[in-house]
Amino acid sequence: MEFLEEIFENLQIPKIEDFKKVMVISPHPDDAEIAIGGTVAKLSDSGAEIVYVIATDGSLGTRDPDLPREALALRRKEEQSKAAEVLGVKEMIWLGFEDGGDYAHEKVRSYLVNIIRDYKPQLVMTTDPTLRYEFHPDHIKVGKAASEAVLFYQFPHFESPKPRAVEETIQAIGYFFTPKPNTFVCIDEFRDKKIEAIQKHESQMGGGMETLLWYLSRKENFHGKNAGCEYAEAIRIMPTLALHAFAEGELI
Ligand code: ZN
């Protein structure tokens, strides 16, 4: 393990709380609040600039056959704006892919590469596409698209009709909904905001939301033990260098 410790010392990856420009790339409206709402509130409270990129329109999120998809998509946009406001997120970018749709992840990647080049985040957070029992294709495709975008944005000839020099800003990727967390963020002071933000997604209330909130609190208590506090969120931080041809990535 000395070898790994030496590697991480040399990479000098900041603590998550020290990142000042963060991009959160989510498959659906509500994923970011549920998985890392406390972390987002904590980062924005400490002065970080946070942008949300939401890949799909959320139009599958209902059991009501009489609610048209377009109407639900509009409603979910409004709910997401309110939730983002609670957490201090000022900017949102919607890619507009169809929720549960038959799109290729490369299409998402192509948008993300250029958004990353323009926005210049230091940390990108997204769903962990390696979660073995995740069967929602949007969660797998978006996590994969974001990871590949983080790998490729620095190459000027990739997805760019007019290649230009690219500033390499991203130091790490942070995975949420991850089976292998390595970072536990204390959210005791921000938990009320997280719950308030989740509840802004009114169209998703009922139908298991109570169970979800109970599950989240138990899980955050469990992770809190790793962080020395009552509630913590679990994230897997990977240095960008570890995203390709780095066999020790599993061990981070
Ligand atoms: Zn989702």
mmCIF file of C-alpha atoms and ligand atoms in Angstrom:
data_model
loop_
_atom_site.group_PDB
_atom_site.id
_atom_site.type_symbol
_atom_site.label_atom_id
_atom_site.label_comp_id
_atom_site.label_asym_id
_atom_site.label_seq_id
_atom_site.Cartn_x
_atom_site.Cartn_y
_atom_site.Cartn_z
ATOM 1 C CA MET A 1 0.000 0.000 0.000
ATOM 2 C CA GLU A 2 2.992 2.309 0.335
ATOM 3 C CA PHE A 3 3.027 2.529 -3.448
ATOM 4 C CA LEU A 4 -0.602 3.734 -3.528
ATOM 5 C CA GLU A 5 -0.052 6.234 -0.720
ATOM 6 C CA GLU A 6 2.883 7.669 -2.641
ATOM 7 C CA ILE A 7 0.781 7.956 -5.787
ATOM 8 C CA PHE A 8 -2.004 9.855 -4.022
ATOM 9 C CA GLU A 9 0.415 12.132 -2.248
ATOM 10 C CA ASN A 10 1.888 13.069 -5.602
ATOM 11 C CA LEU A 11 -1.484 13.607 -7.262
ATOM 12 C CA GLN A 12 -2.427 16.129 -4.555
ATOM 13 C CA ILE A 13 -6.174 15.732 -4.912
ATOM 14 C CA PRO A 14 -7.912 18.340 -2.762
ATOM 15 C CA LYS A 15 -10.492 17.382 -0.156
ATOM 16 C CA ILE A 16 -13.989 17.561 -1.597
ATOM 17 C CA GLU A 17 -14.759 20.603 0.572
ATOM 18 C CA ASP A 18 -11.909 22.514 -1.092
ATOM 19 C CA PHE A 19 -13.161 22.352 -4.684
ATOM 20 C CA LYS A 20 -14.449 25.715 -5.864
ATOM 21 C CA LYS A 21 -16.018 24.849 -9.211
ATOM 22 C CA VAL A 22 -18.157 21.746 -9.350
ATOM 23 C CA MET A 23 -20.335 20.222 -12.070
ATOM 24 C CA VAL A 24 -23.010 17.712 -11.064
ATOM 25 C CA ILE A 25 -24.166 15.565 -13.988
ATOM 26 C CA SER A 26 -27.406 13.703 -13.199
ATOM 27 C CA PRO A 27 -29.626 11.378 -15.205
ATOM 28 C CA HIS A 28 -32.882 12.802 -13.785
ATOM 29 C CA PRO A 29 -34.241 15.718 -11.834
ATOM 30 C CA ASP A 30 -34.040 14.632 -8.125
ATOM 31 C CA ASP A 31 -30.994 12.303 -8.328
ATOM 32 C CA ALA A 32 -28.547 14.948 -7.107
ATOM 33 C CA GLU A 33 -30.765 15.946 -4.178
ATOM 34 C CA ILE A 34 -31.312 12.346 -3.083
ATOM 35 C CA ALA A 35 -27.690 11.227 -3.410
ATOM 36 C CA ILE A 36 -25.634 14.302 -2.538
ATOM 37 C CA GLY A 37 -28.054 17.094 -1.576
ATOM 38 C CA GLY A 38 -26.205 17.719 1.694
ATOM 39 C CA THR A 39 -22.827 17.806 -0.018
ATOM 40 C CA VAL A 40 -24.102 20.248 -2.647
ATOM 41 C CA ALA A 41 -25.528 22.534 0.063
ATOM 42 C CA LYS A 42 -22.260 22.328 2.016
ATOM 43 C CA LEU A 43 -20.129 23.141 -1.031
ATOM 44 C CA SER A 44 -22.264 26.082 -2.100
ATOM 45 C CA ASP A 45 -22.281 27.371 1.496
ATOM 46 C CA SER A 46 -18.477 27.331 1.454
ATOM 47 C CA GLY A 47 -18.485 29.495 -1.691
ATOM 48 C CA ALA A 48 -18.185 26.848 -4.416
ATOM 49 C CA GLU A 49 -19.807 27.521 -7.754
ATOM 50 C CA ILE A 50 -22.007 24.599 -8.710
ATOM 51 C CA VAL A 51 -23.675 23.854 -12.023
ATOM 52 C CA TYR A 52 -26.198 21.081 -12.565
ATOM 53 C CA VAL A 53 -26.353 19.253 -15.869
ATOM 54 C CA ILE A 54 -29.506 17.134 -16.092
ATOM 55 C CA ALA A 55 -29.425 14.666 -18.938
ATOM 56 C CA THR A 56 -33.060 13.594 -19.296
ATOM 57 C CA ASP A 57 -36.398 15.340 -19.013
ATOM 58 C CA GLY A 58 -37.755 13.148 -16.196
ATOM 59 C CA SER A 59 -40.906 12.493 -18.218
ATOM 60 C CA LEU A 60 -41.195 8.833 -17.216
ATOM 61 C CA GLY A 61 -41.576 9.604 -13.510
ATOM 62 C CA THR A 62 -45.283 8.993 -13.008
ATOM 63 C CA ARG A 63 -47.778 6.155 -12.542
ATOM 64 C CA ASP A 64 -50.568 8.328 -13.961
ATOM 65 C CA PRO A 65 -51.410 7.214 -17.515
ATOM 66 C CA ASP A 66 -53.414 10.411 -18.109
ATOM 67 C CA LEU A 67 -50.526 12.775 -17.396
ATOM 68 C CA PRO A 68 -48.844 13.654 -20.720
ATOM 69 C CA ARG A 69 -45.059 13.319 -20.767
ATOM 70 C CA GLU A 70 -44.555 16.908 -21.946
ATOM 71 C CA ALA A 71 -46.576 18.268 -19.010
ATOM 72 C CA LEU A 72 -44.630 16.161 -16.533
ATOM 73 C CA ALA A 73 -41.308 17.249 -18.049
ATOM 74 C CA LEU A 74 -42.290 20.906 -17.582
ATOM 75 C CA ARG A 75 -43.383 20.305 -14.007
ATOM 76 C CA ARG A 76 -40.171 18.482 -13.161
ATOM 77 C CA LYS A 77 -38.111 21.348 -14.562
ATOM 78 C CA GLU A 78 -39.876 23.741 -12.209
ATOM 79 C CA GLU A 79 -39.444 21.381 -9.257
ATOM 80 C CA GLN A 80 -35.747 20.961 -10.032
ATOM 81 C CA SER A 81 -35.282 24.747 -10.167
ATOM 82 C CA LYS A 82 -36.850 25.102 -6.715
ATOM 83 C CA ALA A 83 -34.724 22.281 -5.294
ATOM 84 C CA ALA A 84 -31.558 23.774 -6.788
ATOM 85 C CA GLU A 85 -32.412 27.147 -5.246
ATOM 86 C CA VAL A 86 -32.702 25.585 -1.774
ATOM 87 C CA LEU A 87 -29.215 24.081 -2.159
ATOM 88 C CA GLY A 88 -27.625 27.254 -3.557
ATOM 89 C CA VAL A 89 -27.144 25.971 -7.122
ATOM 90 C CA LYS A 90 -27.488 28.896 -9.481
ATOM 91 C CA GLU A 91 -27.083 27.331 -12.903
ATOM 92 C CA MET A 92 -28.788 24.403 -14.588
ATOM 93 C CA ILE A 93 -28.210 22.945 -18.019
ATOM 94 C CA TRP A 94 -30.826 20.583 -19.461
ATOM 95 C CA LEU A 95 -29.766 18.166 -22.180
ATOM 96 C CA GLY A 96 -33.376 17.086 -22.824
ATOM 97 C CA PHE A 97 -32.854 13.384 -23.543
ATOM 98 C CA GLU A 98 -35.999 11.292 -23.190
ATOM 99 C CA ASP A 99 -36.292 9.737 -19.741
ATOM 100 C CA GLY A 100 -35.709 5.993 -20.257
ATOM 101 C CA GLY A 101 -35.256 6.707 -23.976
ATOM 102 C CA ASP A 102 -33.341 4.772 -26.554
ATOM 103 C CA TYR A 103 -30.424 7.212 -26.947
ATOM 104 C CA ALA A 104 -26.758 6.285 -27.180
ATOM 105 C CA HIS A 105 -24.473 7.360 -24.336
ATOM 106 C CA GLU A 106 -22.029 8.742 -26.909
ATOM 107 C CA LYS A 107 -24.625 11.438 -27.748
ATOM 108 C CA VAL A 108 -24.683 12.535 -24.111
ATOM 109 C CA ARG A 109 -20.883 12.439 -23.988
ATOM 110 C CA SER A 110 -20.622 14.695 -26.989
ATOM 111 C CA TYR A 111 -22.666 17.441 -25.265
ATOM 112 C CA LEU A 112 -20.818 16.981 -21.994
ATOM 113 C CA VAL A 113 -17.340 17.355 -23.498
ATOM 114 C CA ASN A 114 -18.138 20.818 -24.776
ATOM 115 C CA ILE A 115 -20.058 21.885 -21.671
ATOM 116 C CA ILE A 116 -17.033 20.888 -19.582
ATOM 117 C CA ARG A 117 -14.693 22.854 -21.863
ATOM 118 C CA ASP A 118 -16.853 25.954 -21.494
ATOM 119 C CA TYR A 119 -17.586 25.693 -17.799
ATOM 120 C CA LYS A 120 -14.122 24.471 -16.655
ATOM 121 C CA PRO A 121 -15.057 22.550 -13.468
ATOM 122 C CA GLN A 122 -12.422 21.199 -11.084
ATOM 123 C CA LEU A 123 -14.638 18.358 -9.920
ATOM 124 C CA VAL A 124 -17.331 16.490 -11.848
ATOM 125 C CA MET A 125 -19.865 14.460 -9.878
ATOM 126 C CA THR A 126 -22.084 11.819 -11.433
ATOM 127 C CA THR A 127 -23.713 8.396 -10.959
ATOM 128 C CA ASP A 128 -21.338 5.446 -10.611
ATOM 129 C CA PRO A 129 -21.865 3.417 -13.797
ATOM 130 C CA THR A 130 -20.220 0.353 -12.248
ATOM 131 C CA LEU A 131 -23.033 -0.236 -9.728
ATOM 132 C CA ARG A 132 -23.701 -3.891 -10.483
ATOM 133 C CA TYR A 133 -27.401 -4.079 -9.668
ATOM 134 C CA GLU A 134 -28.373 -0.744 -11.201
ATOM 135 C CA PHE A 135 -30.782 -1.449 -14.042
ATOM 136 C CA HIS A 136 -32.012 2.022 -14.912
ATOM 137 C CA PRO A 137 -30.276 2.606 -18.239
ATOM 138 C CA ASP A 138 -30.202 6.392 -17.755
ATOM 139 C CA HIS A 139 -28.100 5.993 -14.602
ATOM 140 C CA ILE A 140 -25.619 3.710 -16.333
ATOM 141 C CA LYS A 141 -25.449 5.663 -19.586
ATOM 142 C CA VAL A 142 -25.107 9.091 -17.984
ATOM 143 C CA GLY A 143 -22.412 7.933 -15.510
ATOM 144 C CA LYS A 144 -20.516 6.363 -18.391
ATOM 145 C CA ALA A 145 -20.954 9.390 -20.660
ATOM 146 C CA ALA A 146 -19.728 11.751 -17.906
ATOM 147 C CA SER A 147 -16.714 9.548 -17.118
ATOM 148 C CA GLU A 148 -15.712 9.370 -20.778
ATOM 149 C CA ALA A 149 -16.237 13.112 -21.192
ATOM 150 C CA VAL A 150 -13.871 13.701 -18.255
ATOM 151 C CA LEU A 151 -11.332 11.495 -20.013
ATOM 152 C CA PHE A 152 -11.676 13.093 -23.472
ATOM 153 C CA TYR A 153 -12.475 16.810 -23.007
ATOM 154 C CA GLN A 154 -8.774 17.664 -22.837
ATOM 155 C CA PHE A 155 -8.123 16.445 -26.397
ATOM 156 C CA PRO A 156 -8.867 19.390 -28.727
ATOM 157 C CA HIS A 157 -9.663 17.187 -31.717
ATOM 158 C CA PHE A 158 -12.378 15.281 -29.875
ATOM 159 C CA GLU A 159 -15.932 16.354 -30.784
ATOM 160 C CA SER A 160 -14.802 19.731 -31.988
ATOM 161 C CA PRO A 161 -15.218 21.063 -35.541
ATOM 162 C CA LYS A 162 -12.748 23.860 -34.728
ATOM 163 C CA PRO A 163 -10.063 22.408 -32.451
ATOM 164 C CA ARG A 164 -8.785 24.876 -29.877
ATOM 165 C CA ALA A 165 -6.431 24.507 -26.921
ATOM 166 C CA VAL A 166 -8.293 23.168 -23.897
ATOM 167 C CA GLU A 167 -7.583 24.188 -20.329
ATOM 168 C CA GLU A 168 -7.219 21.056 -18.196
ATOM 169 C CA THR A 169 -9.196 21.927 -15.113
ATOM 170 C CA ILE A 170 -10.709 18.682 -13.806
ATOM 171 C CA GLN A 171 -8.751 17.047 -11.012
ATOM 172 C CA ALA A 172 -11.201 14.386 -9.972
ATOM 173 C CA ILE A 173 -14.520 12.718 -10.594
ATOM 174 C CA GLY A 174 -16.876 12.016 -7.694
ATOM 175 C CA TYR A 175 -19.318 9.135 -8.034
ATOM 176 C CA PHE A 176 -22.603 9.011 -6.135
ATOM 177 C CA PHE A 177 -24.933 6.009 -5.888
ATOM 178 C CA THR A 178 -21.663 4.130 -5.621
ATOM 179 C CA PRO A 179 -21.021 0.643 -4.242
ATOM 180 C CA LYS A 180 -17.482 1.590 -3.226
ATOM 181 C CA PRO A 181 -17.362 4.951 -1.452
ATOM 182 C CA ASN A 182 -14.018 6.305 -0.275
ATOM 183 C CA THR A 183 -15.144 9.734 0.941
ATOM 184 C CA PHE A 184 -17.733 10.508 3.628
ATOM 185 C CA VAL A 185 -19.037 14.059 3.784
ATOM 186 C CA CYS A 186 -20.568 15.239 7.069
ATOM 187 C CA ILE A 187 -23.876 16.913 6.333
ATOM 188 C CA ASP A 188 -25.272 17.432 9.858
ATOM 189 C CA GLU A 189 -25.688 21.192 9.337
ATOM 190 C CA PHE A 190 -27.151 20.782 5.858
ATOM 191 C CA ARG A 191 -29.497 17.863 6.270
ATOM 192 C CA ASP A 192 -32.605 20.034 6.710
ATOM 193 C CA LYS A 193 -31.830 21.732 3.410
ATOM 194 C CA LYS A 194 -31.339 18.373 1.725
ATOM 195 C CA ILE A 195 -34.762 17.148 2.869
ATOM 196 C CA GLU A 196 -36.385 20.466 1.902
ATOM 197 C CA ALA A 197 -34.817 20.174 -1.568
ATOM 198 C CA ILE A 198 -35.982 16.571 -2.001
ATOM 199 C CA GLN A 199 -39.511 17.619 -1.044
ATOM 200 C CA LYS A 200 -39.555 20.239 -3.802
ATOM 201 C CA HIS A 201 -39.903 17.307 -6.196
ATOM 202 C CA GLU A 202 -43.625 17.199 -5.432
ATOM 203 C CA SER A 203 -44.528 15.070 -8.445
ATOM 204 C CA GLN A 204 -42.335 12.335 -6.986
ATOM 205 C CA MET A 205 -43.883 12.475 -3.507
ATOM 206 C CA GLY A 206 -46.065 9.594 -2.357
ATOM 207 C CA GLY A 207 -45.389 6.230 -3.963
ATOM 208 C CA GLY A 208 -42.519 5.225 -1.707
ATOM 209 C CA MET A 209 -41.085 8.663 -0.877
ATOM 210 C CA GLU A 210 -41.571 8.081 2.873
ATOM 211 C CA THR A 211 -39.648 4.844 2.601
ATOM 212 C CA LEU A 212 -36.920 6.601 0.636
ATOM 213 C CA LEU A 213 -36.525 9.327 3.284
ATOM 214 C CA TRP A 214 -36.355 6.705 6.029
ATOM 215 C CA TYR A 215 -33.766 4.712 4.054
ATOM 216 C CA LEU A 216 -31.681 7.849 3.458
ATOM 217 C CA SER A 217 -31.601 8.763 7.130
ATOM 218 C CA ARG A 218 -30.532 5.247 8.153
ATOM 219 C CA LYS A 219 -27.888 5.167 5.440
ATOM 220 C CA GLU A 220 -26.557 8.622 6.365
ATOM 221 C CA ASN A 221 -26.347 7.517 10.016
ATOM 222 C CA PHE A 222 -24.375 4.469 8.926
ATOM 223 C CA HIS A 223 -21.926 6.536 6.858
ATOM 224 C CA GLY A 224 -21.794 9.164 9.619
ATOM 225 C CA LYS A 225 -19.861 6.677 11.714
ATOM 226 C CA ASN A 226 -17.038 6.845 9.152
ATOM 227 C CA ALA A 227 -16.974 10.620 9.300
ATOM 228 C CA GLY A 228 -17.436 11.156 13.048
ATOM 229 C CA CYS A 229 -20.822 12.837 12.738
ATOM 230 C CA GLU A 230 -24.500 11.973 12.745
ATOM 231 C CA TYR A 231 -25.245 12.146 9.021
ATOM 232 C CA ALA A 232 -22.845 11.698 6.111
ATOM 233 C CA GLU A 233 -23.103 11.147 2.377
ATOM 234 C CA ALA A 234 -20.901 8.569 0.667
ATOM 235 C CA ILE A 235 -18.995 9.398 -2.504
ATOM 236 C CA ARG A 236 -16.246 7.737 -4.485
ATOM 237 C CA ILE A 237 -13.578 10.240 -5.519
ATOM 238 C CA MET A 238 -11.243 9.159 -8.317
ATOM 239 C CA PRO A 239 -8.387 11.287 -9.640
ATOM 240 C CA THR A 240 -8.828 11.775 -13.405
ATOM 241 C CA LEU A 241 -5.492 10.059 -14.007
ATOM 242 C CA ALA A 242 -7.008 6.872 -12.604
ATOM 243 C CA LEU A 243 -9.732 6.688 -15.267
ATOM 244 C CA HIS A 244 -7.636 4.989 -17.922
ATOM 245 C CA ALA A 245 -4.997 2.235 -17.973
ATOM 246 C CA PHE A 246 -4.541 2.427 -14.203
ATOM 247 C CA ALA A 247 -4.922 -1.035 -12.753
ATOM 248 C CA GLU A 248 -4.906 0.252 -9.174
ATOM 249 C CA GLY A 249 -8.117 2.237 -9.743
ATOM 250 C CA GLU A 250 -10.133 -0.467 -7.972
ATOM 251 C CA LEU A 251 -8.059 0.048 -4.835
ATOM 252 C CA ILE A 252 -8.618 3.783 -4.466
HETATM 253 ZN ZN ZN B 1 -32.505 8.850 -11.496
#
